[in-house]
């Protein structure tokens, strides 16, 4: 079984982002970048499936400028067998990422595509669903448990009402939620080894992928600041303060 | 002029309140028509509930056996089939809408706008990025606008309408590659729904143990409130994941939010930004939650919670 995992390069989750004064975006110069945490979870799941003897090959893919190769090297250090870079000047929006990934899936024929449920930069939560639509494959989003059978998978999904269980035929697209697993750290020797491993390239043109018009960014602004209120000294004062606002009878 | 299609969220019995809030977003577009599509096995209560939402032009009842417990792969081609008569297709940014709508957008070959917080123009929208630490304004390209709506940013519409209901039968390829098995129920325990509750009582890592959450449940019951939790409390196994409030959990907008033992990670604050009044109790005076709380009390929640229960009248607010 072959698993395709996509990894996005995003601002590290520990970084407190700042909006550029001209409103053209957020500051990225000199900011630490990392693999999108939900993608790390997806990759970890693929590695575990391989360790359990259920998967034979893990292919990591990333789109964007040369710098995304850093995240592909991380994926190789963690246990991906191959890495494919789709070189693009900028990272496209989900609809076009999905088109590119679907194009790659048509060439690579994986049995499973594992992806993070959302990227922590644009918070879109669209790409896995879109890839599944374009391939006409089943989707199981927000997965917190995956049981792989021969030709199908049973997936527990985290939905607002609790846990939803689906059975999907393979090939399928599954998006990872937080509680699917806890990713491991790469070992230093594996990081060194991954530096020397080849990274393949595939362009959207190679794959016959056409991009569609995207939304245009007009501006980025900081959110309105919520004013800190006041501190009270006791429970009685707390209850009185809440009552003052007409919130308790 | 805009013609908006709203995808209703329901469980066959109840129209989810997210639908009403999505209709409110639709009305902000100044449309000539707002139709609500209800995908169901047969006529159900949510159809009438949708017809009562003010501002709705028509309710489209799309009957199909596969719509009993529909999965995204079954719903998306139906949304696609309906969408071509509209300028906008909206769904709530709940796990339901997030699952279905991108699949429909991809079929339509257009980008999707996720989590609309504000309608600026018929194709210009404001939405949060980086867990709400920045807001972007984007303009959609020509073509059908497909968007999910951040329900916490819109108020439910009144329910005094009486829109006509039209039955629609759609010709679409119904996939069988995805099978719904079951849902393992919500952990609300008869309490109000977290995303539509007027009052939410939340606990964090500071609760220390699963049993201690009983104090949170007791206060919630006293106030007729829903129960929430921080990601830390969920990760520690104190409560099930469907109670998680935050960027990766539920985005809520109660009138009153009471946070106990929650430090206020960015992740969590992203989920409560739209709350009316935030009350925080934490023993750490430097906890970030105090930077956003309207009323803060530095103290041990194990002393505060019982005292608070004493101070509040029995029988709810």
Coordinates of C-alpha atoms in Angstrom, one line a residue:
Chain A
X1 CA 0.0 0.0 0.0
X2 CA 1.2 3.4 -1.0
X3 CA 0.4 6.5 1.0
X4 CA 0.7 10.1 -0.3
X5 CA 1.2 12.8 2.4
X6 CA 1.2 16.5 1.7
X7 CA 3.2 18.8 3.9
X8 CA 2.8 22.6 4.0
X9 CA 5.5 25.1 5.1
X10 CA 3.9 27.5 7.6
X11 CA 5.0 29.9 10.3
X12 CA 5.9 27.9 13.3
X13 CA 3.1 27.5 15.8
X14 CA 5.1 29.0 18.6
X15 CA 5.6 32.3 16.7
X16 CA 3.3 35.2 17.6
X17 CA 2.6 36.6 14.2
X18 CA 2.6 40.4 13.4
X19 CA 0.7 42.1 10.7
X20 CA 2.8 44.3 8.4
X21 CA 2.1 48.0 8.9
X22 CA 1.1 48.5 5.3
X23 CA -1.6 45.8 5.6
X24 CA -0.1 43.7 2.8
X25 CA 0.3 40.5 4.9
X26 CA 2.0 39.2 8.0
X27 CA 5.7 39.5 8.7
X28 CA 7.6 36.5 7.4
X29 CA 11.1 37.8 7.2
X30 CA 13.4 35.9 9.7
X31 CA 10.4 34.1 11.2
X32 CA 10.8 30.4 12.0
X33 CA 9.0 28.2 9.6
X34 CA 7.9 24.6 10.2
X35 CA 5.9 21.8 8.8
X36 CA 2.2 22.4 9.4
X37 CA 1.4 20.6 12.7
X38 CA -1.7 18.8 11.3
X39 CA 0.5 17.6 8.4
X40 CA 3.0 16.2 11.0
X41 CA 0.1 14.2 12.4
X42 CA -0.8 12.9 9.0
X43 CA 2.8 11.9 8.3
X44 CA 3.1 10.2 11.7
X45 CA 0.0 8.2 10.9
X46 CA 1.5 7.1 7.6
X47 CA 4.8 6.1 9.4
X48 CA 2.8 4.1 11.9
X49 CA 0.9 2.3 9.2
X50 CA 4.2 1.4 7.6
X51 CA 5.6 0.2 10.9
X52 CA 2.5 -1.9 11.4
X53 CA 3.2 -3.6 8.0
X54 CA 0.1 -2.1 6.4
X55 CA 1.8 0.4 4.2
X56 CA 4.9 -0.2 2.0
X57 CA 5.7 3.3 0.6
X58 CA 5.3 6.8 1.9
X59 CA 5.6 9.7 -0.6
X60 CA 5.7 13.2 0.8
X61 CA 4.8 16.2 -1.4
X62 CA 5.1 19.9 -1.0
X63 CA 4.2 22.9 -3.2
X64 CA 5.9 26.3 -3.4
X65 CA 9.3 28.0 -3.6
X66 CA 12.6 26.2 -3.1
X67 CA 12.3 26.7 0.7
X68 CA 9.6 24.0 1.0
X69 CA 12.3 21.4 0.4
X70 CA 13.2 22.0 4.0
X71 CA 9.9 20.5 5.1
X72 CA 10.4 17.6 2.6
X73 CA 13.8 16.9 4.2
X74 CA 12.0 16.8 7.6
X75 CA 9.5 14.3 6.1
X76 CA 12.4 12.2 4.8
X77 CA 14.1 12.3 8.2
X78 CA 11.0 11.2 9.9
X79 CA 10.4 8.2 7.6
X80 CA 9.0 9.2 4.2
X81 CA 10.5 7.0 1.4
X82 CA 10.3 9.6 -1.4
X83 CA 9.8 13.4 -1.6
X84 CA 8.3 15.3 -4.5
X85 CA 8.6 19.1 -4.8
X86 CA 6.2 20.9 -7.0
X87 CA 8.1 24.2 -7.7
X88 CA 5.9 27.3 -7.7
X89 CA 6.8 31.0 -7.1
X90 CA 4.1 31.3 -4.4
X91 CA 2.0 28.8 -2.5
X92 CA -1.4 28.6 -4.3
X93 CA -4.8 28.6 -2.6
X94 CA -6.5 25.4 -1.6
X95 CA -8.5 24.9 -4.9
X96 CA -5.2 24.9 -6.9
X97 CA -3.2 23.0 -4.3
X98 CA -6.0 20.4 -4.6
X99 CA -5.8 20.4 -8.4
X100 CA -2.0 19.9 -8.2
X101 CA -2.3 17.1 -5.7
X102 CA -5.1 15.4 -7.6
X103 CA -2.8 15.6 -10.7
X104 CA 0.0 14.0 -8.8
X105 CA -2.3 11.3 -7.4
X106 CA -3.3 10.4 -10.9
X107 CA 0.3 9.7 -11.7
X108 CA 1.4 8.1 -8.5
X109 CA -1.8 6.0 -7.8
X110 CA -1.6 5.9 -4.0
X111 CA -4.1 3.8 -2.1
X112 CA -4.5 6.5 0.5
X113 CA -3.9 10.3 0.7
X114 CA -3.3 11.5 4.3
X115 CA -3.4 15.3 4.9
X116 CA -3.7 17.6 7.9
X117 CA -7.2 18.9 8.3
X118 CA -6.1 22.5 8.0
X119 CA -3.1 24.7 7.7
X120 CA -2.4 26.9 10.7
X121 CA -1.7 29.9 8.5
X122 CA -4.8 30.4 6.4
X123 CA -6.9 28.1 8.5
X124 CA -8.9 27.2 5.4
X125 CA -9.7 23.5 6.0
X126 CA -10.5 22.8 2.4
X127 CA -7.7 21.0 0.5
X128 CA -8.4 17.4 1.5
X129 CA -12.1 17.7 0.7
X130 CA -11.3 19.3 -2.7
X131 CA -8.7 16.6 -3.6
X132 CA -11.3 13.9 -2.8
X133 CA -13.9 15.7 -5.0
X134 CA -11.5 16.1 -7.9
X135 CA -10.6 12.4 -7.8
X136 CA -14.1 11.3 -7.0
X137 CA -12.7 9.4 -4.0
X138 CA -14.3 9.0 -0.6
X139 CA -13.2 11.5 2.1
X140 CA -13.0 11.1 5.8
X141 CA -12.1 14.5 7.4
X142 CA -11.1 15.3 11.0
X143 CA -10.0 11.7 11.7
X144 CA -9.0 10.7 15.2
X145 CA -8.8 7.0 14.5
X146 CA -8.1 5.0 11.4
X147 CA -8.4 1.3 11.0
X148 CA -7.1 0.1 7.7
X149 CA -8.5 -3.0 6.2
X150 CA -7.6 -4.6 2.8
X151 CA -9.8 -2.5 0.5
X152 CA -11.4 -0.1 3.0
X153 CA -10.9 1.9 6.1
X154 CA -13.0 2.6 9.1
X155 CA -12.5 6.1 10.4
X156 CA -13.6 7.9 13.5
X157 CA -14.3 11.6 12.8
X158 CA -14.4 14.4 15.3
X159 CA -17.7 16.2 14.6
X160 CA -19.6 18.7 16.6
X161 CA -22.1 16.1 17.8
X162 CA -19.3 13.7 19.0
X163 CA -17.6 11.0 17.0
X164 CA -18.9 9.9 13.6
X165 CA -17.8 6.6 12.2
X166 CA -17.4 6.1 8.4
X167 CA -16.4 3.2 6.3
X168 CA -14.6 4.3 3.1
X169 CA -13.4 2.3 0.1
X170 CA -9.8 2.7 -0.9
X171 CA -8.4 4.8 -2.4
X172 CA -9.5 7.6 -0.1
X173 CA -8.5 10.9 1.3
X174 CA -8.3 11.2 5.0
X175 CA -7.6 14.4 6.9
X176 CA -6.0 14.3 10.3
X177 CA -7.3 15.9 13.5
X178 CA -5.3 16.7 16.6
X179 CA -6.0 13.5 18.5
X180 CA -5.1 11.0 15.8
X181 CA -1.6 10.6 17.3
X182 CA 1.4 12.5 18.7
X183 CA 4.1 13.0 16.2
X184 CA 7.7 11.9 16.9
X185 CA 10.8 13.9 16.6
X186 CA 13.4 13.0 14.0
X187 CA 16.7 11.6 15.1
X188 CA 19.9 13.5 14.3
X189 CA 21.5 10.7 12.2
X190 CA 18.2 10.6 10.2
X191 CA 18.3 14.3 9.7
X192 CA 21.9 14.1 8.4
X193 CA 21.0 11.2 6.1
X194 CA 17.9 13.0 4.8
X195 CA 20.2 15.9 3.6
X196 CA 21.7 13.6 1.0
X197 CA 18.5 12.0 -0.2
X198 CA 17.2 13.1 -3.6
X199 CA 14.1 15.2 -4.0
X200 CA 12.1 14.7 -7.2
X201 CA 10.3 17.5 -8.9
X202 CA 7.0 17.6 -10.8
X203 CA 5.5 20.7 -12.2
X204 CA 1.8 21.3 -12.7
X205 CA 2.5 21.4 -16.4
X206 CA 4.1 17.9 -16.2
X207 CA 0.9 16.7 -14.6
X208 CA -1.4 18.4 -17.0
X209 CA -2.9 20.5 -14.2
X210 CA -4.7 23.8 -14.9
X211 CA -5.1 26.4 -12.2
X212 CA -8.3 28.4 -11.8
X213 CA -8.6 32.1 -10.7
X214 CA -8.0 32.6 -7.0
X215 CA -9.4 35.1 -4.5
X216 CA -7.5 38.4 -4.3
X217 CA -6.0 39.5 -1.0
X218 CA -7.1 43.1 -0.4
X219 CA -5.6 43.7 3.0
X220 CA -4.6 42.1 6.3
X221 CA -5.4 43.8 9.6
X222 CA -4.9 43.0 13.2
X223 CA -8.1 42.0 15.0
X224 CA -9.8 44.6 17.2
X225 CA -8.2 44.4 20.6
X226 CA -10.4 43.2 23.4
X227 CA -9.9 45.6 26.3
X228 CA -8.8 43.9 29.5
X229 CA -11.5 44.5 32.1
X230 CA -11.2 44.8 35.8
X231 CA -10.0 42.4 38.5
X232 CA -12.3 41.7 41.4
X233 CA -11.2 40.6 44.8
X234 CA -13.9 38.1 45.9
X235 CA -16.6 35.8 44.7
X236 CA -19.2 38.3 45.9
X237 CA -17.7 41.1 43.9
X238 CA -17.5 38.7 40.9
X239 CA -21.2 37.9 41.1
X240 CA -22.1 41.6 41.6
X241 CA -20.0 42.5 38.5
X242 CA -21.8 39.9 36.4
X243 CA -25.2 41.0 37.7
X244 CA -24.3 44.7 36.9
X245 CA -24.1 43.6 33.3
X246 CA -27.6 42.1 33.5
X247 CA -26.3 38.6 32.9
X248 CA -27.5 36.9 36.1
X249 CA -30.8 37.3 37.8
Chain B
X1 CA -28.5 41.0 -7.7
X2 CA -27.5 38.2 -5.5
X3 CA -29.4 34.9 -5.3
X4 CA -28.2 32.9 -2.3
X5 CA -28.4 29.2 -1.6
X6 CA -28.0 28.3 2.1
X7 CA -27.2 24.6 2.9
X8 CA -29.2 23.7 6.0
X9 CA -27.6 21.7 8.8
X10 CA -29.9 19.3 10.6
X11 CA -30.0 15.8 12.1
X12 CA -33.4 14.8 10.7
X13 CA -35.1 16.1 13.9
X14 CA -33.8 19.5 14.6
X15 CA -32.6 22.4 12.4
X16 CA -29.2 23.3 13.7
X17 CA -29.1 26.9 14.9
X18 CA -26.0 27.3 12.6
X19 CA -28.5 27.5 9.7
X20 CA -30.3 30.6 11.1
X21 CA -26.9 32.3 11.5
X22 CA -25.9 31.4 8.0
X23 CA -29.2 32.9 6.7
X24 CA -28.2 36.1 8.6
X25 CA -25.0 36.2 6.7
X26 CA -26.9 35.6 3.4
X27 CA -29.1 38.6 4.2
X28 CA -26.0 40.8 4.7
X29 CA -25.4 40.3 1.0
X30 CA -28.6 42.3 0.2
X31 CA -29.9 39.5 -1.9
X32 CA -33.0 39.3 -4.0
X33 CA -33.6 35.8 -2.9
X34 CA -32.4 33.4 -0.1
X35 CA -33.3 29.8 -0.7
X36 CA -32.5 27.2 2.0
X37 CA -31.8 23.7 0.8
X38 CA -32.7 20.9 3.2
X39 CA -31.3 17.5 2.1
X40 CA -33.4 14.8 3.8
X41 CA -34.9 11.3 3.3
X42 CA -38.4 12.7 3.4
X43 CA -40.2 15.8 4.8
X44 CA -39.0 16.4 8.3
X45 CA -39.4 18.9 11.1
X46 CA -36.3 20.9 10.0
X47 CA -38.1 21.8 6.8
X48 CA -40.8 23.7 8.7
X49 CA -38.2 25.2 11.0
X50 CA -36.3 26.5 7.9
X51 CA -39.5 28.0 6.5
X52 CA -40.0 30.0 9.7
X53 CA -36.6 31.8 9.4
X54 CA -37.1 35.4 8.5
X55 CA -35.8 36.5 5.1
X56 CA -36.0 33.0 3.5
X57 CA -37.6 33.1 0.1
X58 CA -38.1 29.4 -0.4
X59 CA -37.2 26.1 1.2
X60 CA -36.0 23.5 -1.2
X61 CA -36.6 20.0 0.1
X62 CA -34.3 17.6 -1.7
X63 CA -35.5 14.1 -1.0
X64 CA -33.3 11.1 -1.5
X65 CA -32.9 7.8 0.4
X66 CA -29.2 8.5 0.8
X67 CA -30.0 11.8 2.6
X68 CA -31.0 9.9 5.7
X69 CA -27.5 10.1 7.2
X70 CA -25.7 11.8 4.3
X71 CA -21.9 12.0 3.9
X72 CA -20.1 14.8 2.1
X73 CA -19.5 12.6 -0.9
X74 CA -23.3 12.2 -1.3
X75 CA -24.2 15.8 -0.5
X76 CA -21.6 17.6 -2.6
X77 CA -22.9 16.5 -6.0
X78 CA -26.4 17.6 -4.9
X79 CA -25.1 21.0 -3.8
X80 CA -23.3 21.2 -7.2
X81 CA -26.5 20.4 -9.1
X82 CA -28.4 23.2 -7.3
X83 CA -25.6 25.7 -7.2
X84 CA -25.6 26.7 -10.8
X85 CA -28.8 28.8 -10.4
X86 CA -27.2 30.9 -7.7
X87 CA -24.6 33.7 -7.2
X88 CA -23.7 32.5 -3.7
X89 CA -23.7 29.2 -1.9
X90 CA -23.3 29.4 1.9
X91 CA -23.0 26.8 4.6
X92 CA -22.1 27.2 8.3
X93 CA -18.4 26.7 9.2
X94 CA -19.3 23.8 11.5
X95 CA -17.8 20.4 11.1
X96 CA -20.8 19.7 8.8
X97 CA -20.2 22.7 6.5
X98 CA -16.5 22.3 6.5
X99 CA -16.8 18.7 5.4
X100 CA -19.3 19.3 2.6
X101 CA -18.8 22.7 1.1
X102 CA -15.1 22.5 -0.1
X103 CA -16.1 19.3 -1.9
X104 CA -18.9 21.2 -3.7
X105 CA -16.6 24.1 -4.5
X106 CA -14.0 21.8 -6.1
X107 CA -16.8 20.3 -8.3
X108 CA -17.8 23.9 -9.3
X109 CA -14.1 24.7 -10.0
X110 CA -14.1 27.8 -7.7
X111 CA -12.2 28.7 -4.6
X112 CA -14.0 28.7 -1.3
X113 CA -14.0 31.4 1.3
X114 CA -13.7 29.8 4.8
X115 CA -15.1 31.4 8.0
X116 CA -16.7 34.6 6.7
X117 CA -16.8 37.0 9.7
X118 CA -18.1 40.0 7.8
X119 CA -19.7 40.7 4.4
X120 CA -18.2 43.9 3.0
X121 CA -19.5 43.6 -0.5
X122 CA -21.2 40.8 -2.5
X123 CA -17.7 39.4 -3.3
X124 CA -15.6 41.0 -0.6
X125 CA -15.3 39.3 2.8
X126 CA -13.4 39.5 6.0
X127 CA -12.1 36.3 7.5
X128 CA -9.7 35.3 10.3
X129 CA -6.2 33.8 9.6
X130 CA -3.5 32.6 12.0
X131 CA -6.1 31.5 14.6
X132 CA -7.8 34.9 14.5
X133 CA -4.5 36.8 15.2
X134 CA -5.1 38.6 11.9
X135 CA -8.1 39.3 9.7
X136 CA -7.8 39.2 5.9
X137 CA -10.1 40.9 3.4
X138 CA -10.4 39.0 0.2
X139 CA -12.2 39.5 -3.1
X140 CA -13.5 36.4 -4.8
X141 CA -12.9 36.0 -8.6
X142 CA -15.9 36.1 -11.0
X143 CA -18.2 33.1 -10.8
X144 CA -20.2 31.5 -8.0
X145 CA -19.2 32.5 -4.5
X146 CA -18.9 29.5 -2.2
X147 CA -18.3 30.3 1.4
X148 CA -18.6 28.9 4.9
X149 CA -19.9 31.3 7.6
X150 CA -18.4 31.7 11.0
X151 CA -21.6 31.4 12.9
X152 CA -20.4 33.2 16.0
X153 CA -20.1 36.3 14.0
X154 CA -23.8 36.5 13.0
X155 CA -26.9 36.6 15.1
X156 CA -29.7 34.2 14.5
X157 CA -32.7 35.6 12.5
X158 CA -36.2 35.8 14.0
X159 CA -38.5 32.9 13.4
X160 CA -41.7 34.5 12.3
X161 CA -41.5 33.8 8.6
X162 CA -43.5 31.4 6.5
X163 CA -41.6 30.6 3.3
X164 CA -43.1 28.1 0.8
X165 CA -41.6 24.7 0.6
X166 CA -40.8 23.2 -2.8
X167 CA -39.9 19.5 -3.3
X168 CA -37.0 19.1 -5.7
X169 CA -35.8 15.9 -7.1
X170 CA -32.2 15.9 -8.4
X171 CA -30.6 13.7 -11.0
X172 CA -27.1 13.0 -9.6
X173 CA -24.7 10.1 -9.4
X174 CA -25.0 8.9 -5.8
X175 CA -21.7 7.4 -4.8
X176 CA -21.6 4.2 -2.6
X177 CA -17.9 4.4 -1.8
X178 CA -18.5 6.0 1.6
X179 CA -20.8 4.5 4.2
X180 CA -22.1 6.2 7.3
X181 CA -21.8 3.8 10.3
X182 CA -22.9 5.6 13.4
X183 CA -22.4 8.7 15.6
X184 CA -21.3 8.2 19.2
X185 CA -23.4 10.8 21.0
X186 CA -22.6 14.2 22.2
X187 CA -21.3 14.6 25.7
X188 CA -23.7 17.5 26.5
X189 CA -25.7 15.3 28.9
X190 CA -29.0 17.2 28.3
X191 CA -27.3 20.6 28.6
X192 CA -27.6 23.3 26.0
X193 CA -25.6 23.1 22.8
X194 CA -22.2 24.6 23.2
X195 CA -22.4 26.7 20.0
X196 CA -25.8 28.2 20.6
X197 CA -25.8 28.5 24.5
X198 CA -26.3 31.9 26.1
X199 CA -23.9 31.0 28.9
X200 CA -20.9 28.7 28.8
X201 CA -18.9 27.4 31.7
X202 CA -15.5 26.1 30.8
X203 CA -12.7 24.3 32.6
X204 CA -9.0 24.0 31.8
X205 CA -5.9 22.1 32.9
X206 CA -6.3 23.9 36.3
X207 CA -9.1 21.5 37.1
X208 CA -6.4 18.9 37.6
X209 CA -8.5 15.7 37.2
X210 CA -11.6 14.4 35.4
X211 CA -13.6 14.1 38.7
X212 CA -13.0 17.8 39.4
X213 CA -15.0 18.7 36.3
X214 CA -18.1 17.8 38.3
X215 CA -17.7 21.3 39.8
X216 CA -17.9 22.8 36.3
X217 CA -21.0 20.6 35.5
X218 CA -22.7 21.7 38.7
X219 CA -22.2 25.4 38.0
X220 CA -23.3 24.9 34.4
X221 CA -26.5 23.2 35.6
X222 CA -27.1 25.9 38.1
X223 CA -26.9 28.5 35.3
X224 CA -28.6 26.5 32.6
X225 CA -25.3 26.7 30.7
X226 CA -23.3 24.6 28.3
X227 CA -20.0 23.1 29.3
X228 CA -16.8 23.8 27.4
X229 CA -13.1 23.0 27.9
X230 CA -9.7 24.1 26.8
X231 CA -7.6 21.9 24.5
X232 CA -5.3 21.2 27.5
X233 CA -8.2 19.8 29.5
X234 CA -9.3 17.7 26.5
X235 CA -5.8 16.4 25.8
X236 CA -5.4 15.5 29.5
X237 CA -8.5 13.4 29.1
X238 CA -10.7 15.3 31.6
X239 CA -13.5 15.7 29.1
X240 CA -14.4 14.4 25.6
X241 CA -13.1 16.3 22.5
X242 CA -16.5 17.6 21.4
X243 CA -16.3 20.1 24.3
X244 CA -13.2 21.7 23.1
X245 CA -13.4 25.5 22.5
X246 CA -10.7 27.1 20.3
X247 CA -9.2 27.4 16.9
X248 CA -9.2 23.6 16.4
X249 CA -12.3 23.1 18.4
X250 CA -15.5 25.1 18.5
X251 CA -15.8 28.8 17.9
X252 CA -18.5 30.1 20.3
X253 CA -20.2 33.5 21.0
X254 CA -22.2 33.2 24.3
X255 CA -23.4 36.2 26.1
X256 CA -21.5 35.1 29.2
X257 CA -18.3 32.9 29.2
X258 CA -16.9 31.7 32.5
X259 CA -13.4 30.3 32.3
X260 CA -12.0 28.3 35.3
X261 CA -8.3 27.2 35.4
X262 CA -7.8 28.2 31.8
X263 CA -4.6 30.1 31.1
X264 CA -5.7 31.5 27.8
X265 CA -3.5 30.1 25.0
X266 CA -3.9 31.8 21.6
X267 CA -5.6 28.6 20.4
X268 CA -8.3 29.0 23.1
X269 CA -8.8 32.7 22.8
X270 CA -9.4 32.3 19.1
X271 CA -12.5 30.4 20.1
X272 CA -14.0 32.9 22.5
X273 CA -13.2 36.3 20.8
X274 CA -16.9 36.9 20.1
X275 CA -18.2 36.2 23.6
X276 CA -20.1 39.1 25.2
X277 CA -18.6 39.0 28.6
X278 CA -15.7 36.9 29.6
X279 CA -15.2 36.0 33.3
X280 CA -11.9 34.3 34.2
X281 CA -10.8 32.7 37.5
X282 CA -7.2 31.6 37.6
X283 CA -4.7 31.4 40.4
X284 CA -1.9 32.8 38.2
X285 CA -2.3 36.6 38.1
X286 CA -0.2 36.7 34.9
X287 CA -2.4 34.2 32.9
X288 CA -3.0 35.6 29.4
X289 CA -6.8 35.1 29.8
X290 CA -6.8 38.1 32.1
X291 CA -5.7 40.3 29.1
X292 CA -9.1 39.6 27.5
X293 CA -11.4 38.9 30.5
X294 CA -14.0 41.6 31.4
X295 CA -14.1 40.4 34.9
X296 CA -11.1 38.6 36.4
X297 CA -10.6 36.9 39.8
X298 CA -7.2 35.7 40.9
X299 CA -7.9 32.8 43.1
X300 CA -8.0 29.0 43.6
X301 CA -10.9 27.6 41.6
X302 CA -11.4 24.9 44.2
X303 CA -12.3 27.6 46.7
X304 CA -14.0 29.9 44.2
X305 CA -16.3 27.3 42.5
X306 CA -18.0 26.0 45.7
X307 CA -18.4 29.6 47.0
X308 CA -19.9 30.6 43.7
X309 CA -22.4 27.8 43.8
X310 CA -23.4 28.9 47.3
X311 CA -23.7 32.5 46.1
X312 CA -26.0 31.8 43.2
X313 CA -29.7 31.1 43.7
X314 CA -30.8 27.5 43.0
X315 CA -33.0 26.9 40.0
X316 CA -31.0 28.7 37.4
X317 CA -30.6 32.3 36.3

